[in-house]
CSV table of C-alpha atoms in Angstrom, one decimal:
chain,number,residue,atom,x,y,z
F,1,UNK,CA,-64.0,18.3,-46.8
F,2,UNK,CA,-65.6,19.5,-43.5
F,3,UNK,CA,-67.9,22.7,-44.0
F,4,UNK,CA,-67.8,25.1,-40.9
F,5,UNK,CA,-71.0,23.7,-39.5
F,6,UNK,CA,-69.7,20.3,-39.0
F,7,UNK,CA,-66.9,22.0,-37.1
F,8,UNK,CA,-69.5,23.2,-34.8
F,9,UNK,CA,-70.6,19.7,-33.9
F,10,UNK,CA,-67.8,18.4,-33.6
F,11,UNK,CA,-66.3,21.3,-31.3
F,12,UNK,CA,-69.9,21.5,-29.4
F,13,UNK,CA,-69.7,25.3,-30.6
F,14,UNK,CA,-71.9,28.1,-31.8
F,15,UNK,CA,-71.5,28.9,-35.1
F,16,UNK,CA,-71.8,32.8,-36.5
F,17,UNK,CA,-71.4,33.9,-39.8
F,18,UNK,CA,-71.3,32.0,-43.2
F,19,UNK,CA,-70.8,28.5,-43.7
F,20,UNK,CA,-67.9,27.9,-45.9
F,21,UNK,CA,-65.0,25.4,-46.6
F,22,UNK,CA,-62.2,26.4,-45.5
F,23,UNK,CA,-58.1,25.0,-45.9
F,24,UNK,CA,-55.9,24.1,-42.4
F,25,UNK,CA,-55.9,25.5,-38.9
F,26,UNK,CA,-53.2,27.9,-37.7
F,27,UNK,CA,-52.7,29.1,-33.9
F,28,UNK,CA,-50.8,31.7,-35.0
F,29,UNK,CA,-51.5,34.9,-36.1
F,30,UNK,CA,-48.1,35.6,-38.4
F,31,UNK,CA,-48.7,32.3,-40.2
F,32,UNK,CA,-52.2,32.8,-41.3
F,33,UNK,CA,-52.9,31.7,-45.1
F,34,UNK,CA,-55.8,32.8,-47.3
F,35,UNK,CA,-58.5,30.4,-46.1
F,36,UNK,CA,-57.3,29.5,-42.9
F,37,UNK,CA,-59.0,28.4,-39.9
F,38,UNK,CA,-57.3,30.9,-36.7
F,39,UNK,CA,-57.5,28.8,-33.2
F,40,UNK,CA,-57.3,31.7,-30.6
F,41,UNK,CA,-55.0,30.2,-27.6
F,42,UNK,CA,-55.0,32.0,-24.5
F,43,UNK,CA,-51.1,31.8,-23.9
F,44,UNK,CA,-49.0,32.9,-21.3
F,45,UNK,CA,-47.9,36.2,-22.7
F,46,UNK,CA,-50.5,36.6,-25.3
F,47,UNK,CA,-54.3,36.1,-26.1
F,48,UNK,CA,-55.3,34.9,-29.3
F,49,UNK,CA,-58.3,36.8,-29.5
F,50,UNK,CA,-56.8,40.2,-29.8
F,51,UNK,CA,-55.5,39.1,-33.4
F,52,UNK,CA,-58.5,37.5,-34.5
F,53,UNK,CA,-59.6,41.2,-36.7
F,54,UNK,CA,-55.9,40.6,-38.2
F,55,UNK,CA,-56.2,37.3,-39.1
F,56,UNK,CA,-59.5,38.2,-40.8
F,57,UNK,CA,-57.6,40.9,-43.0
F,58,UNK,CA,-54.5,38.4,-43.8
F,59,UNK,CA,-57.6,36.1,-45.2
F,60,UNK,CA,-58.8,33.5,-42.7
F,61,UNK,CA,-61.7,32.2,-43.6
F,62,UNK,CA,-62.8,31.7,-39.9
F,63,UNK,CA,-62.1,31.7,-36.1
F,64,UNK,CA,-62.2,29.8,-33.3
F,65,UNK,CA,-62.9,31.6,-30.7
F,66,UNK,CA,-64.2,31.6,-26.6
F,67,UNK,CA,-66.5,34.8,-27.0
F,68,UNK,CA,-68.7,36.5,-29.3
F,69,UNK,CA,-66.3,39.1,-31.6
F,70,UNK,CA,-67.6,40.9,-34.9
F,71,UNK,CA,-67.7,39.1,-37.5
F,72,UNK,CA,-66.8,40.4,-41.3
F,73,UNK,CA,-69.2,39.5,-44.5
F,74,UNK,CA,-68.3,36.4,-45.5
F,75,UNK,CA,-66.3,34.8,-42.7
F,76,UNK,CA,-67.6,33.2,-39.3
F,77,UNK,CA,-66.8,32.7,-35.9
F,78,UNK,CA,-66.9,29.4,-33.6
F,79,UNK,CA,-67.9,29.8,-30.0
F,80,UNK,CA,-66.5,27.2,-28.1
F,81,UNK,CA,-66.0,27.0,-24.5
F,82,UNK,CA,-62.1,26.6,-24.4
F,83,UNK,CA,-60.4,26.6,-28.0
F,84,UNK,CA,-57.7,23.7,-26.8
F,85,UNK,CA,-59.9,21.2,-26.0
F,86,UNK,CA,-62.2,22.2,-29.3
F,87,UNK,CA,-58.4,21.5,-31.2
F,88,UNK,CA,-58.6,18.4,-29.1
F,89,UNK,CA,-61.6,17.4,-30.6
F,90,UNK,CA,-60.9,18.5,-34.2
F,91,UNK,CA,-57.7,16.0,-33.4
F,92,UNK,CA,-59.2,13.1,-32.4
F,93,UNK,CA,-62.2,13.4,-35.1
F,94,UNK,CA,-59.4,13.1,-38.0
F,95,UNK,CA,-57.5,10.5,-36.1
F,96,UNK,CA,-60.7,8.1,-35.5
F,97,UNK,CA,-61.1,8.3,-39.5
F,98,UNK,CA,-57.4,7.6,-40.5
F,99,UNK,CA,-57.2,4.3,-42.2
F,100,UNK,CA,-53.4,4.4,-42.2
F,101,UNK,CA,-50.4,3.4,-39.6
F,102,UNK,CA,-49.3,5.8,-36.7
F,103,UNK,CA,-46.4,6.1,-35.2
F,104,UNK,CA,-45.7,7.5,-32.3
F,105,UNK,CA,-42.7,8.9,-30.9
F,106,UNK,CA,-41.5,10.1,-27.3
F,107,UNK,CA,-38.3,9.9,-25.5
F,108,UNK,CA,-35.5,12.2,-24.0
F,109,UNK,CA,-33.5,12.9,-26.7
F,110,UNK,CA,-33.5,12.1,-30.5
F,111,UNK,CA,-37.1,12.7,-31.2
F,112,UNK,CA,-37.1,15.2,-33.7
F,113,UNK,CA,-34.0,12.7,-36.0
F,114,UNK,CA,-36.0,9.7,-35.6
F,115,UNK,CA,-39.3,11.2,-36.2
F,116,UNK,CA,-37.9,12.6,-39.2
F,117,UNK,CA,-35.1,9.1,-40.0
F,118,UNK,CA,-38.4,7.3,-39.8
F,119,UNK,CA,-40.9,9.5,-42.1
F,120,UNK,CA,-38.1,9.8,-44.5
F,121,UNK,CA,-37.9,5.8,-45.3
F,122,UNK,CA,-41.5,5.6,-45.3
F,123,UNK,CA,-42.2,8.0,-48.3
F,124,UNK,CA,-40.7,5.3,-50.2
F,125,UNK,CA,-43.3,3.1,-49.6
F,126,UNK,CA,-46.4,5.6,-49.1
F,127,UNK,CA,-47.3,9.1,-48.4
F,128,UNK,CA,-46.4,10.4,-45.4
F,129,UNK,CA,-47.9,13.2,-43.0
F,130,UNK,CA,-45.8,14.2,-39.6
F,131,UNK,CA,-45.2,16.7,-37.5
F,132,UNK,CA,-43.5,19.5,-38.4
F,133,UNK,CA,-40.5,21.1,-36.5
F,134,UNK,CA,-40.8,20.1,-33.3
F,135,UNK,CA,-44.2,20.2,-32.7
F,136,UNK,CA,-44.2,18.1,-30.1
F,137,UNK,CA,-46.7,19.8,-27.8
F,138,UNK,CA,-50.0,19.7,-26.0
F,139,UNK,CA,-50.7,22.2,-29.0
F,140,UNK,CA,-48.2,21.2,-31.8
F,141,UNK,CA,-49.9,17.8,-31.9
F,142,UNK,CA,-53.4,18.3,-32.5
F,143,UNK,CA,-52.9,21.5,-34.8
F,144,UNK,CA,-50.6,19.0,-36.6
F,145,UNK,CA,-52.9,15.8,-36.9
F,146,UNK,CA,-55.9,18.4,-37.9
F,147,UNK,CA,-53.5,19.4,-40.5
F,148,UNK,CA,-52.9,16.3,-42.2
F,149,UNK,CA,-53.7,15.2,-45.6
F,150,UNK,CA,-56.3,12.6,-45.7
F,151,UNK,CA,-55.0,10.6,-48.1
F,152,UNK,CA,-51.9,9.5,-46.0
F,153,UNK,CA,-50.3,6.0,-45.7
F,154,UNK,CA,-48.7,7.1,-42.6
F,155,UNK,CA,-48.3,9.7,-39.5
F,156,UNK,CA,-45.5,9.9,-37.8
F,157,UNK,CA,-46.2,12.1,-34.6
F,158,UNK,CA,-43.6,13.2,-31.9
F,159,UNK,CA,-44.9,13.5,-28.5
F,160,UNK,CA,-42.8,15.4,-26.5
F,161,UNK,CA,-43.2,15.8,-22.4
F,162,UNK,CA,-42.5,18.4,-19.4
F,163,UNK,CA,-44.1,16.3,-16.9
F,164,UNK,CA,-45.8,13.2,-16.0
F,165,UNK,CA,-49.5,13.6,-17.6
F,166,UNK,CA,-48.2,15.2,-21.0
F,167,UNK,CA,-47.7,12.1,-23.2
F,168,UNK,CA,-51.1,10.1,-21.9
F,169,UNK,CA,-53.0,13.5,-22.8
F,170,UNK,CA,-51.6,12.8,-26.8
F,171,UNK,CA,-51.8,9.5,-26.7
F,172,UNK,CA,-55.8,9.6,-26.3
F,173,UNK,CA,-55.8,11.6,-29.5
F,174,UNK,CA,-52.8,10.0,-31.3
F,175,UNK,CA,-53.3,6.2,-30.2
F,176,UNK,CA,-50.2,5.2,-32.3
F,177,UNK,CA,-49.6,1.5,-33.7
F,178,UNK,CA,-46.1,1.6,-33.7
F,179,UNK,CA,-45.2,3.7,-29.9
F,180,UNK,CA,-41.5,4.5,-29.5
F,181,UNK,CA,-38.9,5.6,-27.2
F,182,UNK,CA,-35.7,6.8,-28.6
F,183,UNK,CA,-33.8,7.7,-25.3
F,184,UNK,CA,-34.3,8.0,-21.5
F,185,UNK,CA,-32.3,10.2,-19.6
F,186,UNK,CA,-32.4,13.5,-17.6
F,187,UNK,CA,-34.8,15.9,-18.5
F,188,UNK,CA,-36.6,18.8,-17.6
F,189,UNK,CA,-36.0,17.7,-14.1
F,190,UNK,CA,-37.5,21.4,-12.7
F,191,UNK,CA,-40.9,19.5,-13.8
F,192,UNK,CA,-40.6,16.1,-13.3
F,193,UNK,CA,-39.1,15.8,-10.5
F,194,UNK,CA,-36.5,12.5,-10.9
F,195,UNK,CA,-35.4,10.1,-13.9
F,196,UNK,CA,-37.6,7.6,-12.0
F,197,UNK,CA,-40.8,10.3,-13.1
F,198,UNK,CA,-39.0,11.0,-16.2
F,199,UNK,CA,-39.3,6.7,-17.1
F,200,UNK,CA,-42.5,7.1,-16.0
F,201,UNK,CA,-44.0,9.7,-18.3
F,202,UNK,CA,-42.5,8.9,-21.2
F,203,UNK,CA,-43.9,5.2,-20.4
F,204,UNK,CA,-47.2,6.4,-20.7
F,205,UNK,CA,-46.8,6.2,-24.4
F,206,UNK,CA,-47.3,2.7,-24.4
F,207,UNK,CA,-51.1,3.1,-22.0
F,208,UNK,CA,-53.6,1.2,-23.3
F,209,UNK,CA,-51.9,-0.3,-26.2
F,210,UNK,CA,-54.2,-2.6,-28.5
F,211,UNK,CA,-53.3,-6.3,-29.3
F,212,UNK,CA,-51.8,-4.8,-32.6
F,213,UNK,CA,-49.7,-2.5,-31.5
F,214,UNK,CA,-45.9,-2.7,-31.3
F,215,UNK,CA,-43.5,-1.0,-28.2
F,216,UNK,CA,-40.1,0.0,-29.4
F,217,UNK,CA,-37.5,1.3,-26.7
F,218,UNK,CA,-34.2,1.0,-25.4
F,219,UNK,CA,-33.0,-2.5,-23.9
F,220,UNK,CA,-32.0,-0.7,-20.9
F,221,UNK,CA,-35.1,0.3,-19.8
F,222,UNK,CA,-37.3,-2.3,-21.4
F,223,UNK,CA,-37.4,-4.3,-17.9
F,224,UNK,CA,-39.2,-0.7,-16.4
F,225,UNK,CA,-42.4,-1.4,-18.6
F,226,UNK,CA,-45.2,-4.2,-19.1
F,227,UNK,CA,-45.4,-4.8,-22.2
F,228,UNK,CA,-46.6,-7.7,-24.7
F,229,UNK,CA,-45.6,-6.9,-28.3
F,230,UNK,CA,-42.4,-5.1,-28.0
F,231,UNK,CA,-38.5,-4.9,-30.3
F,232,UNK,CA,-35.7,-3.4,-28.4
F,233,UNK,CA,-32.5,-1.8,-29.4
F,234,UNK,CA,-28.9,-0.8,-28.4
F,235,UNK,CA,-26.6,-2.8,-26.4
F,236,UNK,CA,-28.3,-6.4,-25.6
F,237,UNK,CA,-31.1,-5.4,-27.8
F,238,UNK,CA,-32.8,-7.6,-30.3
F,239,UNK,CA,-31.3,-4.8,-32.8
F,240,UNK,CA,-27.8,-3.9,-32.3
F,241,UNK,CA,-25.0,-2.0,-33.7
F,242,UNK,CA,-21.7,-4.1,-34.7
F,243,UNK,CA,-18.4,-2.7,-35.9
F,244,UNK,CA,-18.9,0.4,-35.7
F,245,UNK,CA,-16.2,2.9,-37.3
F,246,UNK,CA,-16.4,6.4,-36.7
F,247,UNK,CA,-14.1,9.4,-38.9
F,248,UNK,CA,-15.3,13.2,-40.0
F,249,UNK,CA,-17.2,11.7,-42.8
F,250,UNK,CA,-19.5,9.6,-40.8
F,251,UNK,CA,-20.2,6.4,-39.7
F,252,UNK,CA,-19.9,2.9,-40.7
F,253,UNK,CA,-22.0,-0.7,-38.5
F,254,UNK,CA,-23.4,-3.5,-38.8
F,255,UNK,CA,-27.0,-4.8,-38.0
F,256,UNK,CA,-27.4,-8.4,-38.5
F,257,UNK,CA,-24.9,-8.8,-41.0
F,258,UNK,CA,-26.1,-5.8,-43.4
F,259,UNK,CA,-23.4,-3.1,-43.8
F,260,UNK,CA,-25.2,0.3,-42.9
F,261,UNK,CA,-23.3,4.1,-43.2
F,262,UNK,CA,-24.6,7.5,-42.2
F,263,UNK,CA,-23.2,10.7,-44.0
F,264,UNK,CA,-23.2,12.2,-40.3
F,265,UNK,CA,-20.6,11.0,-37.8
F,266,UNK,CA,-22.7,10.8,-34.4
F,267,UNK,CA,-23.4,7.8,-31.8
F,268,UNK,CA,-26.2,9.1,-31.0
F,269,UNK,CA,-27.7,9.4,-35.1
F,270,UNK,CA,-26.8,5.4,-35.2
F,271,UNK,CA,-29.0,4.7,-32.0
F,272,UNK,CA,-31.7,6.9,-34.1
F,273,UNK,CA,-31.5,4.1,-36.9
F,274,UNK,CA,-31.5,1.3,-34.5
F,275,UNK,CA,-35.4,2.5,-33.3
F,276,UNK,CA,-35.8,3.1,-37.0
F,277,UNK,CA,-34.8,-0.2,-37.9
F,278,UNK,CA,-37.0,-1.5,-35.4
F,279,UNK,CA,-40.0,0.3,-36.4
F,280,UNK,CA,-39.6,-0.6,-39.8
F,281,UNK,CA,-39.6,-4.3,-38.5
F,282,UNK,CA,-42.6,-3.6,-36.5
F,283,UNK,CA,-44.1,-2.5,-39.8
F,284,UNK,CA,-43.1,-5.6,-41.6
F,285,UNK,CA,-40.4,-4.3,-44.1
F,286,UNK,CA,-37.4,-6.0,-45.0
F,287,UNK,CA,-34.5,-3.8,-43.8
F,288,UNK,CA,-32.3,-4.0,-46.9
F,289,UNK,CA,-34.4,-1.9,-49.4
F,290,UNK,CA,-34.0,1.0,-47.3
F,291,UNK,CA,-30.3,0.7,-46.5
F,292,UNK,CA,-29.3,2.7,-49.8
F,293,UNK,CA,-31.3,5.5,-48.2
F,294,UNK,CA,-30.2,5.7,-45.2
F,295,UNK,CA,-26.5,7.5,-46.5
F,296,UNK,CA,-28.5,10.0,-48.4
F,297,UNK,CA,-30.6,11.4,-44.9
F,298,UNK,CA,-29.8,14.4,-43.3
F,299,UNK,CA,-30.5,15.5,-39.7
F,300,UNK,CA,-32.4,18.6,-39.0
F,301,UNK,CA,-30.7,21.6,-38.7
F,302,UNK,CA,-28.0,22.4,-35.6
F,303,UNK,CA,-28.2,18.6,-34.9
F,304,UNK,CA,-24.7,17.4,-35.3
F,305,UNK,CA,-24.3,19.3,-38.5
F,306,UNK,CA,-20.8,19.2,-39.4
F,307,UNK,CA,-19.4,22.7,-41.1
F,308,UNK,CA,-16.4,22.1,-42.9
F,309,UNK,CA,-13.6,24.8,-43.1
F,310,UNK,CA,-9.7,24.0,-44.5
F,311,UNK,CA,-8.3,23.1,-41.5
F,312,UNK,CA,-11.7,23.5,-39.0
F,313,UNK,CA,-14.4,21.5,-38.5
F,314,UNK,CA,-17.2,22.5,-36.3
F,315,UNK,CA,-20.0,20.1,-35.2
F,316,UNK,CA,-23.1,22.5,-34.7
F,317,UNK,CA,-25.3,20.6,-32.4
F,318,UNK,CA,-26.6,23.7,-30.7
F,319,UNK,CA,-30.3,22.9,-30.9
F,320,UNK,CA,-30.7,21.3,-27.4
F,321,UNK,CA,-28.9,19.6,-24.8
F,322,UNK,CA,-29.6,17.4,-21.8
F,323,UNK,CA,-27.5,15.2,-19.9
F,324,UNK,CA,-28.1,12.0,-22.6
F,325,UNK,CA,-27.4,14.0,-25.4
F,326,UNK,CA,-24.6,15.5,-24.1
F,327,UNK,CA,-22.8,12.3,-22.9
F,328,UNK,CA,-23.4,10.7,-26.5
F,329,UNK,CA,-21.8,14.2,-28.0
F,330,UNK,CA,-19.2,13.9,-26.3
F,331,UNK,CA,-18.5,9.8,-27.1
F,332,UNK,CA,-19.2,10.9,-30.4
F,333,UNK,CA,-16.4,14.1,-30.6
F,334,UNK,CA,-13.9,11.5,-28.4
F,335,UNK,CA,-13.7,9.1,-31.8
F,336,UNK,CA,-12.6,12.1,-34.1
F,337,UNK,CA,-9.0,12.6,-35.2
F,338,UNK,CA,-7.4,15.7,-34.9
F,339,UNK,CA,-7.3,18.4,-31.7
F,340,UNK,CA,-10.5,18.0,-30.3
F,341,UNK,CA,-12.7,20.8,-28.4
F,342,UNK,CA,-15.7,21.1,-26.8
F,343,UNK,CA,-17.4,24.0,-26.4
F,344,UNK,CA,-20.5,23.6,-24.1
F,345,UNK,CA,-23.1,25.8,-22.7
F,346,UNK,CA,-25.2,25.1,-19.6
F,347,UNK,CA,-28.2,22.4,-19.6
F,348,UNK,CA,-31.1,24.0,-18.3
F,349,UNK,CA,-33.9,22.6,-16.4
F,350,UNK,CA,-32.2,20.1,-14.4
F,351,UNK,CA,-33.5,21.7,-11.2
F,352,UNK,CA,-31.6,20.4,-7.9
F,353,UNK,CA,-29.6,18.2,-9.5
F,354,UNK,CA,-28.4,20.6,-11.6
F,355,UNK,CA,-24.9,20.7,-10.0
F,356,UNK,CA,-24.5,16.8,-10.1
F,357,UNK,CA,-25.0,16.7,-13.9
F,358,UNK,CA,-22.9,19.4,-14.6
F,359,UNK,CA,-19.5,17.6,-12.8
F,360,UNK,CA,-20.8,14.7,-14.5
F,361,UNK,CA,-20.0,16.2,-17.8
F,362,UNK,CA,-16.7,17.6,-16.5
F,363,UNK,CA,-15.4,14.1,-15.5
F,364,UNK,CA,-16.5,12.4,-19.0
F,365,UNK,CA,-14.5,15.0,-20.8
F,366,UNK,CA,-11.3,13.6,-18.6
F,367,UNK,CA,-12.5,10.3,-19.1
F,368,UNK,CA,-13.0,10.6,-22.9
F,369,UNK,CA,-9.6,12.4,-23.1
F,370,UNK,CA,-11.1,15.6,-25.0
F,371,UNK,CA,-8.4,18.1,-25.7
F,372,UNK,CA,-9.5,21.4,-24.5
F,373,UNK,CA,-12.9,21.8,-23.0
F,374,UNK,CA,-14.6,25.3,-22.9
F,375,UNK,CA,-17.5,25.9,-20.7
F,376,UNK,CA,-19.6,29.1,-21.1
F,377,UNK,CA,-22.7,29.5,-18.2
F,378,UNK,CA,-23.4,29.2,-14.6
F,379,UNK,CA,-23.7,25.6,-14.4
F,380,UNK,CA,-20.9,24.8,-16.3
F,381,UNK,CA,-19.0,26.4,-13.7
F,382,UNK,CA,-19.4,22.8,-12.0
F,383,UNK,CA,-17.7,21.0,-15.0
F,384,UNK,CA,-15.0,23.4,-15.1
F,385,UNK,CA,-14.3,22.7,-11.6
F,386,UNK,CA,-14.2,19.3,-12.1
F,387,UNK,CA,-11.8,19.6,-15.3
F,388,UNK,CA,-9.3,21.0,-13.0
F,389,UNK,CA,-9.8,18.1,-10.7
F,390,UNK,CA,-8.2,15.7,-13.3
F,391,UNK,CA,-5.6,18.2,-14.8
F,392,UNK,CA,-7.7,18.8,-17.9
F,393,UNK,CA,-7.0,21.6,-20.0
F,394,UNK,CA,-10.0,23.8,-19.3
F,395,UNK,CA,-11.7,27.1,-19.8
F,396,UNK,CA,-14.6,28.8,-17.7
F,397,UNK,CA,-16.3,32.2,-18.3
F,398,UNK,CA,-20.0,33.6,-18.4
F,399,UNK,CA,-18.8,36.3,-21.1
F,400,UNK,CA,-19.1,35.6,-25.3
F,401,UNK,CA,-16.5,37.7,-26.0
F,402,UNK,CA,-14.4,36.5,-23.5
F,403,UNK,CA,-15.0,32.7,-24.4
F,404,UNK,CA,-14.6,34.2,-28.7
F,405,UNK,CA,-11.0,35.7,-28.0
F,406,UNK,CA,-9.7,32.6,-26.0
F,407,UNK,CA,-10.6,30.2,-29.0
F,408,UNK,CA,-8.7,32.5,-31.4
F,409,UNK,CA,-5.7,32.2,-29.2
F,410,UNK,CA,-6.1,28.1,-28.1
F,411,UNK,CA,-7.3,26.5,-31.9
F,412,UNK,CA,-5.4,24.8,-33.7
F,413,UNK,CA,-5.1,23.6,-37.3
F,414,UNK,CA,-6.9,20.5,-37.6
F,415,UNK,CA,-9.0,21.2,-34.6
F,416,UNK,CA,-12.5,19.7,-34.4
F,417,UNK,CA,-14.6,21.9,-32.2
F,418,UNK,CA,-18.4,20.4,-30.9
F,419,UNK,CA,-20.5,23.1,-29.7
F,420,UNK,CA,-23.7,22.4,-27.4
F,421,UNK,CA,-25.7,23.6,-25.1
F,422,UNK,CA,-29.8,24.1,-24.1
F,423,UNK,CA,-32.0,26.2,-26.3
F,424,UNK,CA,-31.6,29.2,-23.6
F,425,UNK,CA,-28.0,29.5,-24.1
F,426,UNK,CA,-28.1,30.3,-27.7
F,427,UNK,CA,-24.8,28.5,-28.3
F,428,UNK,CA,-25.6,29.0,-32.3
F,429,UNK,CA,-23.8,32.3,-32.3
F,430,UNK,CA,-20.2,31.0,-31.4
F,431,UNK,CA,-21.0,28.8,-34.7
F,432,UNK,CA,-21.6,31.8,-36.9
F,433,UNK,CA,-18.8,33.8,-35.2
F,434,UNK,CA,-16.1,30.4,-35.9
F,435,UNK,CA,-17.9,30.0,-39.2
F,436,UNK,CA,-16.9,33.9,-40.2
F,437,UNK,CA,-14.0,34.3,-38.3
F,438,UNK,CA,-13.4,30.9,-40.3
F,439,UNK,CA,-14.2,32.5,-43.8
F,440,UNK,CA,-12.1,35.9,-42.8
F,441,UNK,CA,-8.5,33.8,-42.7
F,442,UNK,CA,-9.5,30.6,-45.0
F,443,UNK,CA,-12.0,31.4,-47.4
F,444,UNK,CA,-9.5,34.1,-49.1
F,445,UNK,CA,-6.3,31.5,-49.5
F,446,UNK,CA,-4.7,32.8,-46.0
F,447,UNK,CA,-3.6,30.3,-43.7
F,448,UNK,CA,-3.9,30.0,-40.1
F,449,UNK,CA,-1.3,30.8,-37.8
F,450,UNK,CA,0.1,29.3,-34.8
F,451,UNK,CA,-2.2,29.5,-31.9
F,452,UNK,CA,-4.6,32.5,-33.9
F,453,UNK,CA,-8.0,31.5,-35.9
């Protein structure tokens, strides 16, 4: 266990105070624990030094800090001359000492489900440390890998990206064994630019990879990278899905002959266990003791969580959306029985091409013969638009109560309703209000009427 004066050589800092022990890092100030380490970030709308006397009273332990503050009896300070790149350093210290496997994880979409797929079938072979929620970032990282137990088998780290630079600055800390790439597509085009950036940076996962280390990434973009040691997935991959059957209660393949099911009925969940499967392999386990586990995972919350009702079912997949994840969505919804809906809010950060994605999405819905597709936002305005185009029944509006009181006059019994859109849009509260506007007229024997919810 490090003491507070190895900190300091390891962070080139000044220590004041005690030397102690301490227990974990936290950046911030509401999640402070009794003998917590507080890293104070300068942020965009807030300074981590002006809770460092809170942090004290909620029981830190200690502070790292860029300037001399007051220190109480019994705790200590860490002058450093920029707090990220001393969590930098704290990072890469634990990371040079890890005797286990890392796996690294970047990509468009799916991160977060095959970070968590993939940590999930290795606790049944070893102890497993990865990064929480979607901490992802040039500060989730490190704070994450300074976090970690020591006695781990494996990380698991997702690496996420805004812009070409972002995953070569964590893969210099997290120099993974196993480097993946679950999806590339459109993303946060404001910052980088074009897909041909966006290949680029999440490329940079697999810079300066050692003899040992294994690439895993999509066939379709495999012949964008160099690589020596690599297993790709999807169609033409080495690792492919076969016979796939889709219905509400999930999903049924093959991969080389074994019989695999998900409990969650999503295209885009099955390429998740592809890249799985292929990091497994990488990791030199047999793919059939894991295959019993694999109908007992469940995704993350408000990623294609199905919500049952009589007569209803909603597909909450609210968390994020980009054009990739959108289009696989949509695929996904197309293979359901029953009156299908989409409901989808605008996908932010696409920049000047913003307009071009969105009619994209409006002429997939014709093309995948969705129902009734409802768009809520700006952008979507664009889709809507292009619904008309091909004669698709289709709804447009920037207003939620608006957009609430044309579902209760459209639905239909049987209906299955996806609902997705960016973070911004906050598309999770037309899930609560169908999920209690649901409970009002099911959940007390009533049944639904003609045309009302």
């Amino acid at each position: 266990m490090l003491t507070a004066l190895e900190l300091a050589r390891i962070c080139e800092g000044k220590l004041y105070g005690k030397d102690s022990t301490f227990s974990g890092f936290c950046s911030d100030s509401r999640e402070v624990k009794e003998g917590n380490i507080f890293v104070a970030l300068r942020g965009s709308r807030h300074d981590g030094h002006d809770f460092v006397h809170e942090v004290f009273l909620k029981g830190a332990v200690g502070a790292i800090v860029e300037k001399k503050l007051p220190v109480p009896d019994g705790k200590f300070l860490l002058v450093v001359e920029d707090t990220l790149s001393a969590l930098r350093r704290i990072a890469t210290y634990r990371r040079e000492r890890f005797k286990g496997k890392v796996i690294g994880v970047a990509g468009s979409a799916g991160k977060t489900t095959t970070k968590e797929m993939i940590s999930f079938l290795l606790s049944k072979k070893g102890k497993v440390c990865k990064t929480p929620k979607n901490y992802n970032s040039q500060i989730g990282v490190p704070l994450s890998i300074a976090n970690f137990d020591d006695d781990c088998d494996f990380w698991v780290v997702e690496m996420g990206a805004s812009q070409k630079g972002d995953v070569k600055k964590l893969v210099d800390i997290v120099k993974p064994h196993v480097r993946v790439i679950t999806a590339i597509g459109e993303e946060h085009l404001e910052t980088f630019g074009c897909l041909d950036d966006v290949i680029l940076g999440n490329g940079e996962i697999f810079e300066d990879m050692r003899d040992e280390d294994w690439a895993i990434l999509p066939y379709y973009v495999s012949h964008c990278y160099d690589l020596k040691k690599a297993i790709t997935f999807g169609d033409e991959g080495q690792v492919k899905a076969q016979d796939v059957k889709l219905t509400s209660k999930g999903i049924n393949f093959k991969v080389n002959g074994m019989n695999l099911s998900l409990p969650v009925p999503s295209l885009a969940l099955m390429e998740n266990v592809l890249c799985t499967l292929c990091v497994l392999k990488a990791l030199g386990y047999d793919w059939d003791e894991f295959a019993s586990y694999l109908t007992i995972f469940e995704p993350s919350p408000q990623r294609f969580n199905l919500i049952k009702k009589e007569n209803l079912l909603i597909i909450d997949d609210t968390y994020n959306a980009n054009p990739p994840s959108v289009r696989k969505a949509l695929e996904s919804l197309s293979l359901f029985e029953g009156y299908k809906i989409a409901l989808l809010g605008d996908m932010l950060e696409l920049g000047t091409l913003s307009e071009m994605y969105h009619r994209e999405v409006g002429r997939l819905c014709a093309h995948l013969n969705i129902d009734m597709c409802i768009f809520y936002g700006r952008n979507m305005r664009f889709a809507y638009e292009e619904c008309l185009r091909y004669n698709v029944s289709c709804y447009h509006t920037l207003s939620r109560e608006k957009l609430m009181s044309y579902i209760r006059d459209i639905i239909k019994e049987g209906s299955v309703i996806l609902i997705k859109g960016s973070r911004g849009m906050e598309m999770e509260y037309f899930v609560r209000e169908l999920e209690y506007e649901s409970e009002c007229v099911f959940g007390k024997g009533g049944k639904k009427g003609k045309g009302n919810l």
